[in-house]
Amino acid sequence: NRNVEFETSPQAIRLYYFYNHWTMRAAIYFFIFVDLSLALFEKPALFPLPLLATSLVEVLCLTAFFGRLVHFAKVTPQMVFWKDTKNICVMVTIVLTLIDLIIYGSLEAVNIHSVRWSRVLRPIFVVNFPESRQIRRAFRSIRNTLPDILYVFLLFIFSVLIFSLMALKLFGNRSLKTVDGSPYFTNILEIAFELYILVTTANSPDVMMPAYDFNWWYSLYFITYIIINTYIFMSVFLAVIYNNYRKHLKNEIRKLAYLKRYKMMEAFNFLNVEVGTEFVVTEARWKQLVKVVAPDITSSHMELLLRICDEERKGHVGMVTWLLAFPFPALSQSGVAGVLLAILRLLFLADKMNFLRLADLLNIQVVTINVKTHPLETWMPRVYQSPASLLVRKVVRHRREVGKSSGYAMSDLKKGKASRLSFLLHASWSCSRTPDEMCFLGFFVWAYDVIILINAIFIALDEKNPFISYAEWVFLSLYIIEILLKLYTYEPRTYFGMKQYWNWFDTLIIIAALLASVATATIQSARKYNSQQVLDIVLILRILRLLRVIVSIQRSGSFQGAWGDAATPGLLLQKASSCQPKAPELFLDPRFRVIVTTLINIGPTMLVFGGLILVVYYAFAIIGMEAFHGKIQYLDPNSTAPGALVCGNPALNGSVFARDRYCKNNFNDIASSFIVLIELTVVNQWHDILSEGLALPAQRRGMLGVASRRRGGGVHLGGTDFVPMADGFARVTHQAAKLYFIGFHVVVVILIVNIFIAFILEAFFVAYSLEKSEVETAIEKKIQELG
Amino acid sequence: NRNVEFETSPQAIRLYYFYNHWTMRAAIYFFIFVDLSLALFEKPALFPLPLLATSLVEVLCLTAFFGRLVHFAKVTPQMVFWKDTKNICVMVTIVLTLIDLIIYGSLEAVNIHSVRWSRVLRPIFVVNFPESRQIRRAFRSIRNTLPDILYVFLLFIFSVLIFSLMALKLFGNRSLKTVDGSPYFTNILEIAFELYILVTTANSPDVMMPAYDFNWWYSLYFITYIIINTYIFMSVFLAVIYNNYRKHLKNEIRKLAYLKRYKMMEAFNFLNVEVGTEFVVTEARWKQLVKVVAPDITSSHMELLLRICDEERKGHVGMVTWLLAFPFPALSQSGVAGVLLAILRLLFLADKMNFLRLADLLNIQVVTINVKTHPLETWMPRVYQSPASLLVRKVVRHRREVGKSSGYAMSDLKKGKASRLSFLLHASWSCSRTPDEMCFLGFFVWAYDVIILINAIFIALDEKNPFISYAEWVFLSLYIIEILLKLYTYEPRTYFGMKQYWNWFDTLIIIAALLASVATATIQSARKYNSQQVLDIVLILRILRLLRVIVSIQRSGSFQGAWGDAATPGLLLQKASSCQPKAPELFLDPRFRVIVTTLINIGPTMLVFGGLILVVYYAFAIIGMEAFHGKIQYLDPNSTAPGALVCGNPALNGSVFARDRYCKNNFNDIASSFIVLIELTVVNQWHDILSEGLALPAQRRGMLGVASRRRGGGVHLGGTDFVPMADGFARVTHQAAKLYFIGFHVVVVILIVNIFIAFILEAFFVAYSLEKSEVETAIEKKIQELG
């Protein structure tokens, strides 16, 4: 955690290094993971373990957390440590968890079952350790959005209540009946709840039908309601959240940039010497420092940075260029593409002059490629350079790599040096090739695109046909040949470079498919056992191979794609120049590429949302498990066990929940709970899951009571004493369950899903505004000047 | 239509004036309305009329459209007329409609029933007459968005197909069964369709349950699918549409502003005279022109504009100020607040220097109020000015109108003049009052807020209680007293001014409630007839009165609210200065006001969306009626008519559609069709409506076939010849229906609803960015300088 103040004594610095060591970080992540996964083993468990075991593991985790905190306290000044709510939070949580463990354990020892309430607090560890900065930022953003959301929510609730009142007055005295015969819109709270559900569209036509059947003018009431509450208010929620998201993101980024600049200035003041009229850092000192800060930087990268810093080659670095191009491992390390994109956009909106600061933040992520000699060339140069081999390599070589040949030309020129600054070659990229030649170069890729499409058709056909299952082997061999040919053409270490994700993807999928296919064939030929799991994996792998079509499209039209490709000298922000190879018009449209690239780029930031969702889901799952576990059982509907068709709960007899076989949607263990919560996030049918499945066991009892009262009323018998009690009991449980589900809806669907949408909107706007921005041009120009 | 070129001969100009006369416009709107509403009377009709009658009316409408077109042709130069696709479109539609009418009529005469296909074309008249510029702009925006949408859609379809393939391979051979016993995921097209529905979340847990029951790991497949397709792709659609909406709106506005400026320059060149070194328009000529262009402008407004134009009082108007402040009735007339908001935002983003152009576009909507003397003051000055009367007026006067008293002071000062430029008083608004005094002034409003809240509670109670129904009369009289007091305090003509929407709302609601209550009481006391309709209206009016709480909140905290209030000198863009009266903290938060104001302001633009939706719905409704009418009948479920429980169609026996009593969701007339389309827009259950209700009559036959085949297969009997035919027939009808519904989903839900959301997002961003912008300050400053 870079932005933490720390003491400057040598011992403290040693401790600080140790604190930031990757093993310590990994350990803490491991313990957080273990602590969270305890829910799998505690009652209600997916894999039951005795209480003693889970308790011991939990105490171990807590000790680890405490140790980490003590370590951190030694690193930071005391004042700072105690002012930080994060640390206080973690400590309080540890203490509360211990207290809960002791109480629960001792009660369990005397066979009294209580509630492990402290389990809800576990996600606090995820959020509050300094390692999860991104998630914390997301939570901060949510917290900041709350006041605005609250205003909209109040208006929204007011609107729902006004409409509820209207509904009560319009329909309450009509003695209408819903489909299942219960009275329609007679209780204001029930109406408000039904109308709230209508906002989520989950009960869309059903809630309207009785009134609509009565008189079609009443549908106007519901249409007005839907327009105002479902469409306008839900959009306003999105607008408010998006607006705040953008505002707070901007502030965070500014603060971060300011902090970094401040520290860099401090460092400069510490290092500088006076030369002439200005204060500078000498080149030797600069290089030394870079080596310390970024030990894995290549010498070529460092040279580039130095040349940017020291344009006039005076042998020292001035303050401005110091701030500009010091390889400070700030944001590049965290690797959150979304934040980078956001910075780009925000800085552009804020100030065109901030362009330099942008370059600074981006650390000008230069991808230097070592144009290495192919091992085969070293081992048997004559064969590798023979005309046949050259032809093969020419065919295999990707058509987009027009510039590559000039790159190779230079590498031939300066033979003997294994590494050079290949970014300099960019300036020499040219459109010297004729269209025919480019077409020829593209043949290999096109052939494989066609193969993939044919493969897709074969996959869709019935694989029980032996001919088709043989065809699978043919396709597999074709893919293996492709990879081998590519390895023959490109240098293997370059092909499997750090950022060649797609190459890794290709190779892993093919190898896995090969292994799995062989395994399946072996098993099938043994005729003893047909493993469905292995077969499933083979099938998925086969289909995932089809994704390569997208890769091919993405690569074909753009130089940007070259970034992810082997052996091509690449710069992150390179421009698709006028030299564009032939491809169908559609895929050459830069807008198509923008969309695909953005879709691929938002991948990493999804992890932050994953963390956010995990924290929220975990808390809700624990609460749900405590409240609802065991209420519903999944029993094989084909079994003859009693209650198999009513999810093991007679109260569900005849309910929509049982009818639609939702029995597996229960809170009996953490995995099921997560799946139910995901279903609730998707919203549809959530009121069924809610009222029918979880709250309704109690409500049903109430309804049975009502039914018996009605029956009782019909024949004027007693039973009226029983009814209010059952009804009241039903109501209590019912209302509480409703609160849980409405709370979940507000937090997840209204808040987090909208933040997610805001994030995607922002990512796309960044991509669109970048498309024609001057960054690329400017950086390219700079590079060209240097070259 | 201002931006149309027209000939300049005197006759042409007279024709042009006649063309633009409001009666002609009203007539054309009337005929469009009649033409569209013909669907109510044509088969399948809500109110059947003979074919001859509807045909005659249609021919009349077509004649009117043709006449309008001919008139337009005489106004415009021929070249321009024939180049305009709008005119060609209308003409072709008229011809096609006539052909269709003749064919249909003659076939009908020999008792052959055919399809009135030209009815689908009717919305073209709505779109293509020059009067509906806004709707056309919306359509143009959609057309421009299509390429981008197409790319995303292709990727999306690719993703759905990949997932379908996976599903086929994973689940196809498991012989799993859905809840209703049909095979699960065995046909790739069915799977693709189910997965497409999953994107809309309509079949959310159901489609997953069989696989989930089989093995809970399979839920991961569905979760991945939902994350990728439901969340990411749907957000990408929104992002792409929003981005394009903004871009194209900007272009349209720019073009409009350019055109206007160009024309104004032409006018200036025509009118100017040389004075000294510069070309100017003389004051007399300027005034003359303003009188012609805007005959209803007040002299004070004109004087203000002139003073803005001619700051140095030279007696003539220069070019720059000519462009700045000529009261050109451009956008203010169309009254589309959303467009104004959008202009504001776009201009701010584009260029700070465009501020002047903004004022230009806005026409500096100065609201000049004539501070008239109250009639009572004229009639009986002594009573009206008595201490008691003054006290009443002081209490009633709205606490926010702090500046008003100074306004009155000035009006006393300059007694005798009925009208003056009250905007000058703005400068004198001050916070001179003490908090106590303000509190006292606010008492009246607060008292009525409390009364409204108590009224809300009374409404929620059971109105059968006589005490409560008497209370209603008390509340009604209280409201009437309020209005009378206000009329006593404020000048009546000012109180019911043109823009005092809320006053009109208040008064109309109260008068209507009074009338309706009296009517109900009369009817009830007559004990003969209890009109439910009148009661409903009374109830709704009662509840609508509660909306005044929002008005009160909205007014209380803001000077902006003063715009809509009587007797307060108001300027559209006035700033809530530091002089803020006491109110609960919550409602003083400017963000709350921004939200409420924006919500109220987006109202008018909703009409454009109404038009857009109407056009699309109409076309789909006509197609739906032709394809599906009569398939489903609504019969009272309590009746003993055969098939009452299966919507009059035995094929629906046991279907979800019949079980949930969706029988009224049919395409039997245009009103029902519209309601079904709205339900489809809301998305939930649409697959039920689709497959069960409309396509399934055919599909069911297929399924019955399948069932019989199975039965047949069980006992090895015949019937296999029948099955494929029924199955094939089912499939054909089924696929076609699917296309209709998917088409509707793509057009309405993916395209139009997203544009709607984009519009609301944009409106809110404008409101937020305006909140702290310098426009208000700048205009205020200008006004103050002038004062």
PDB file of N, CA and C in Angstrom, chain A residues 544-595:
ATOM      1  N   LEU A 544     -15.261 -23.599 -27.023  1.00  0.00           N
ATOM      2  CA  LEU A 544     -14.473 -22.399 -26.725  1.00  0.00           C
ATOM      3  C   LEU A 544     -13.498 -22.094 -27.852  1.00  0.00           C
ATOM      4  N   ARG A 545     -13.091 -23.154 -28.555  1.00  0.00           N
ATOM      5  CA  ARG A 545     -12.178 -22.924 -29.685  1.00  0.00           C
ATOM      6  C   ARG A 545     -12.797 -21.993 -30.702  1.00  0.00           C
ATOM      7  N   LEU A 546     -14.124 -21.999 -30.778  1.00  0.00           N
ATOM      8  CA  LEU A 546     -14.799 -21.156 -31.766  1.00  0.00           C
ATOM      9  C   LEU A 546     -14.576 -19.682 -31.479  1.00  0.00           C
ATOM     10  N   LEU A 547     -14.274 -19.363 -30.221  1.00  0.00           N
ATOM     11  CA  LEU A 547     -14.032 -17.964 -29.869  1.00  0.00           C
ATOM     12  C   LEU A 547     -12.892 -17.388 -30.675  1.00  0.00           C
ATOM     13  N   ARG A 548     -12.063 -18.252 -31.227  1.00  0.00           N
ATOM     14  CA  ARG A 548     -10.907 -17.766 -31.969  1.00  0.00           C
ATOM     15  C   ARG A 548     -11.335 -16.972 -33.199  1.00  0.00           C
ATOM     16  N   VAL A 549     -12.565 -17.172 -33.635  1.00  0.00           N
ATOM     17  CA  VAL A 549     -13.039 -16.366 -34.766  1.00  0.00           C
ATOM     18  C   VAL A 549     -13.019 -14.884 -34.398  1.00  0.00           C
ATOM     19  N   ILE A 550     -13.478 -14.611 -33.181  1.00  0.00           N
ATOM     20  CA  ILE A 550     -13.468 -13.231 -32.713  1.00  0.00           C
ATOM     21  C   ILE A 550     -12.046 -12.698 -32.688  1.00  0.00           C
ATOM     22  N   VAL A 551     -11.147 -13.514 -32.164  1.00  0.00           N
ATOM     23  CA  VAL A 551      -9.750 -13.099 -32.110  1.00  0.00           C
ATOM     24  C   VAL A 551      -9.279 -12.748 -33.505  1.00  0.00           C
ATOM     25  N   SER A 552      -9.638 -13.624 -34.438  1.00  0.00           N
ATOM     26  CA  SER A 552      -9.184 -13.444 -35.804  1.00  0.00           C
ATOM     27  C   SER A 552      -9.723 -12.143 -36.382  1.00  0.00           C
ATOM     28  N   ILE A 553     -11.004 -11.877 -36.145  1.00  0.00           N
ATOM     29  CA  ILE A 553     -11.599 -10.635 -36.632  1.00  0.00           C
ATOM     30  C   ILE A 553     -10.907  -9.457 -35.986  1.00  0.00           C
ATOM     31  N   GLN A 554     -10.752  -9.571 -34.693  1.00  0.00           N
ATOM     32  CA  GLN A 554     -10.184  -8.495 -33.909  1.00  0.00           C
ATOM     33  C   GLN A 554      -8.766  -8.196 -34.393  1.00  0.00           C
ATOM     34  N   ARG A 555      -8.021  -9.259 -34.648  1.00  0.00           N
ATOM     35  CA  ARG A 555      -6.646  -9.070 -35.089  1.00  0.00           C
ATOM     36  C   ARG A 555      -6.591  -8.532 -36.507  1.00  0.00           C
ATOM     37  N   SER A 556      -7.462  -9.058 -37.336  1.00  0.00           N
ATOM     38  CA  SER A 556      -7.300  -8.859 -38.767  1.00  0.00           C
ATOM     39  C   SER A 556      -7.302  -7.390 -39.147  1.00  0.00           C
ATOM     40  N   GLY A 557      -8.200  -6.621 -38.543  1.00  0.00           N
ATOM     41  CA  GLY A 557      -8.349  -5.254 -39.015  1.00  0.00           C
ATOM     42  C   GLY A 557      -7.447  -4.249 -38.357  1.00  0.00           C
ATOM     43  N   SER A 558      -6.836  -4.605 -37.281  1.00  0.00           N
ATOM     44  CA  SER A 558      -6.257  -3.543 -36.473  1.00  0.00           C
ATOM     45  C   SER A 558      -4.814  -3.798 -36.106  1.00  0.00           C
ATOM     46  N   PHE A 559      -4.091  -2.737 -36.038  1.00  0.00           N
ATOM     47  CA  PHE A 559      -2.760  -2.844 -35.485  1.00  0.00           C
ATOM     48  C   PHE A 559      -2.819  -2.955 -33.983  1.00  0.00           C
ATOM     49  N   GLN A 560      -3.935  -2.485 -33.446  1.00  0.00           N
ATOM     50  CA  GLN A 560      -4.086  -2.567 -32.014  1.00  0.00           C
ATOM     51  C   GLN A 560      -4.039  -4.027 -31.565  1.00  0.00           C
ATOM     52  N   GLY A 561      -4.610  -4.873 -32.393  1.00  0.00           N
ATOM     53  CA  GLY A 561      -4.586  -6.291 -32.095  1.00  0.00           C
ATOM     54  C   GLY A 561      -3.167  -6.816 -32.020  1.00  0.00           C
ATOM     55  N   ALA A 562      -2.273  -6.131 -32.725  1.00  0.00           N
ATOM     56  CA  ALA A 562      -0.899  -6.588 -32.756  1.00  0.00           C
ATOM     57  C   ALA A 562      -0.296  -6.608 -31.369  1.00  0.00           C
ATOM     58  N   TRP A 563      -0.861  -5.794 -30.536  1.00  0.00           N
ATOM     59  CA  TRP A 563      -0.396  -5.724 -29.161  1.00  0.00           C
ATOM     60  C   TRP A 563      -0.417  -7.104 -28.520  1.00  0.00           C
ATOM     61  N   GLY A 564      -1.477  -7.837 -28.821  1.00  0.00           N
ATOM     62  CA  GLY A 564      -1.608  -9.151 -28.219  1.00  0.00           C
ATOM     63  C   GLY A 564      -0.954 -10.242 -29.045  1.00  0.00           C
ATOM     64  N   ASP A 565      -0.227  -9.890 -30.038  1.00  0.00           N
ATOM     65  CA  ASP A 565       0.295 -10.904 -30.945  1.00  0.00           C
ATOM     66  C   ASP A 565       1.799 -11.041 -30.774  1.00  0.00           C
ATOM     67  N   ALA A 566       2.251 -12.185 -31.165  1.00  0.00           N
ATOM     68  CA  ALA A 566       3.663 -12.483 -30.944  1.00  0.00           C
ATOM     69  C   ALA A 566       4.529 -11.750 -31.951  1.00  0.00           C
ATOM     70  N   ALA A 567       5.743 -11.509 -31.557  1.00  0.00           N
ATOM     71  CA  ALA A 567       6.825 -11.137 -32.461  1.00  0.00           C
ATOM     72  C   ALA A 567       6.552  -9.853 -33.226  1.00  0.00           C
ATOM     73  N   THR A 568       5.543  -9.127 -32.847  1.00  0.00           N
ATOM     74  CA  THR A 568       5.289  -7.868 -33.516  1.00  0.00           C
ATOM     75  C   THR A 568       5.748  -6.761 -32.599  1.00  0.00           C
ATOM     76  N   PRO A 569       6.571  -5.894 -33.084  1.00  0.00           N
ATOM     77  CA  PRO A 569       6.973  -4.804 -32.209  1.00  0.00           C
ATOM     78  C   PRO A 569       5.727  -4.006 -31.856  1.00  0.00           C
ATOM     79  N   GLY A 570       5.475  -3.821 -30.614  1.00  0.00           N
ATOM     80  CA  GLY A 570       4.190  -3.214 -30.252  1.00  0.00           C
ATOM     81  C   GLY A 570       4.342  -2.117 -29.235  1.00  0.00           C
ATOM     82  N   LEU A 571       3.456  -1.175 -29.338  1.00  0.00           N
ATOM     83  CA  LEU A 571       3.375  -0.110 -28.359  1.00  0.00           C
ATOM     84  C   LEU A 571       1.923  -0.075 -27.941  1.00  0.00           C
ATOM     85  N   LEU A 572       1.654   0.122 -26.677  1.00  0.00           N
ATOM     86  CA  LEU A 572       0.268   0.042 -26.233  1.00  0.00           C
ATOM     87  C   LEU A 572      -0.636   0.939 -27.053  1.00  0.00           C
ATOM     88  N   LEU A 573      -0.206   2.176 -27.226  1.00  0.00           N
ATOM     89  CA  LEU A 573      -1.104   3.121 -27.886  1.00  0.00           C
ATOM     90  C   LEU A 573      -0.618   3.353 -29.304  1.00  0.00           C
ATOM     91  N   GLN A 574      -0.794   2.380 -30.129  1.00  0.00           N
ATOM     92  CA  GLN A 574      -0.378   2.606 -31.493  1.00  0.00           C
ATOM     93  C   GLN A 574      -1.595   2.797 -32.357  1.00  0.00           C
ATOM     94  N   LYS A 575      -1.403   3.486 -33.437  1.00  0.00           N
ATOM     95  CA  LYS A 575      -2.542   3.886 -34.225  1.00  0.00           C
ATOM     96  C   LYS A 575      -2.683   2.993 -35.437  1.00  0.00           C
ATOM     97  N   ALA A 576      -3.920   2.628 -35.728  1.00  0.00           N
ATOM     98  CA  ALA A 576      -4.159   1.903 -36.961  1.00  0.00           C
ATOM     99  C   ALA A 576      -3.965   2.904 -38.095  1.00  0.00           C
ATOM    100  N   SER A 577      -2.828   2.827 -38.687  1.00  0.00           N
ATOM    101  CA  SER A 577      -2.510   3.835 -39.698  1.00  0.00           C
ATOM    102  C   SER A 577      -3.235   3.516 -40.995  1.00  0.00           C
ATOM    103  N   SER A 578      -2.876   4.202 -42.022  1.00  0.00           N
ATOM    104  CA  SER A 578      -3.590   4.043 -43.292  1.00  0.00           C
ATOM    105  C   SER A 578      -3.319   2.686 -43.907  1.00  0.00           C
ATOM    106  N   CYS A 579      -2.395   1.981 -43.360  1.00  0.00           N
ATOM    107  CA  CYS A 579      -1.999   0.703 -43.925  1.00  0.00           C
ATOM    108  C   CYS A 579      -2.898  -0.395 -43.395  1.00  0.00           C
ATOM    109  N   GLN A 580      -4.070  -0.540 -43.971  1.00  0.00           N
ATOM    110  CA  GLN A 580      -4.979  -1.558 -43.450  1.00  0.00           C
ATOM    111  C   GLN A 580      -5.132  -2.682 -44.448  1.00  0.00           C
ATOM    112  N   PRO A 581      -4.956  -3.898 -44.008  1.00  0.00           N
ATOM    113  CA  PRO A 581      -5.065  -5.027 -44.917  1.00  0.00           C
ATOM    114  C   PRO A 581      -6.506  -5.262 -45.332  1.00  0.00           C
ATOM    115  N   LYS A 582      -6.684  -6.095 -46.320  1.00  0.00           N
ATOM    116  CA  LYS A 582      -8.021  -6.401 -46.795  1.00  0.00           C
ATOM    117  C   LYS A 582      -8.771  -7.263 -45.788  1.00  0.00           C
ATOM    118  N   ALA A 583     -10.016  -6.983 -45.625  1.00  0.00           N
ATOM    119  CA  ALA A 583     -10.886  -7.780 -44.751  1.00  0.00           C
ATOM    120  C   ALA A 583     -12.301  -7.343 -45.093  1.00  0.00           C
ATOM    121  N   PRO A 584     -13.309  -8.123 -44.728  1.00  0.00           N
ATOM    122  CA  PRO A 584     -14.665  -7.684 -45.052  1.00  0.00           C
ATOM    123  C   PRO A 584     -14.902  -6.289 -44.472  1.00  0.00           C
ATOM    124  N   GLU A 585     -15.612  -5.489 -45.208  1.00  0.00           N
ATOM    125  CA  GLU A 585     -15.823  -4.099 -44.816  1.00  0.00           C
ATOM    126  C   GLU A 585     -16.298  -3.979 -43.372  1.00  0.00           C
ATOM    127  N   LEU A 586     -17.214  -4.853 -43.025  1.00  0.00           N
ATOM    128  CA  LEU A 586     -17.833  -4.804 -41.705  1.00  0.00           C
ATOM    129  C   LEU A 586     -16.792  -4.754 -40.593  1.00  0.00           C
ATOM    130  N   PHE A 587     -15.846  -5.659 -40.706  1.00  0.00           N
ATOM    131  CA  PHE A 587     -14.935  -5.812 -39.590  1.00  0.00           C
ATOM    132  C   PHE A 587     -13.810  -4.789 -39.635  1.00  0.00           C
ATOM    133  N   LEU A 588     -13.759  -4.052 -40.730  1.00  0.00           N
ATOM    134  CA  LEU A 588     -12.758  -3.006 -40.791  1.00  0.00           C
ATOM    135  C   LEU A 588     -13.256  -1.743 -40.129  1.00  0.00           C
ATOM    136  N   ASP A 589     -14.567  -1.647 -39.946  1.00  0.00           N
ATOM    137  CA  ASP A 589     -15.115  -0.468 -39.308  1.00  0.00           C
ATOM    138  C   ASP A 589     -14.483  -0.322 -37.925  1.00  0.00           C
ATOM    139  N   PRO A 590     -13.830   0.816 -37.692  1.00  0.00           N
ATOM    140  CA  PRO A 590     -13.167   0.944 -36.391  1.00  0.00           C
ATOM    141  C   PRO A 590     -14.131   0.799 -35.226  1.00  0.00           C
ATOM    142  N   ARG A 591     -15.413   1.133 -35.467  1.00  0.00           N
ATOM    143  CA  ARG A 591     -16.364   1.033 -34.359  1.00  0.00           C
ATOM    144  C   ARG A 591     -16.516  -0.397 -33.880  1.00  0.00           C
ATOM    145  N   PHE A 592     -16.442  -1.335 -34.828  1.00  0.00           N
ATOM    146  CA  PHE A 592     -16.545  -2.738 -34.437  1.00  0.00           C
ATOM    147  C   PHE A 592     -15.367  -3.115 -33.552  1.00  0.00           C
ATOM    148  N   ARG A 593     -14.187  -2.655 -33.967  1.00  0.00           N
ATOM    149  CA  ARG A 593     -12.999  -2.983 -33.180  1.00  0.00           C
ATOM    150  C   ARG A 593     -13.062  -2.341 -31.816  1.00  0.00           C
ATOM    151  N   VAL A 594     -13.573  -1.102 -31.778  1.00  0.00           N
ATOM    152  CA  VAL A 594     -13.686  -0.427 -30.489  1.00  0.00           C
ATOM    153  C   VAL A 594     -14.541  -1.259 -29.549  1.00  0.00           C
ATOM    154  N   ILE A 595     -15.644  -1.764 -30.084  1.00  0.00           N
ATOM    155  CA  ILE A 595     -16.552  -2.531 -29.235  1.00  0.00           C
ATOM    156  C   ILE A 595     -15.870  -3.792 -28.722  1.00  0.00           C
TER     157      ILE A 595
END
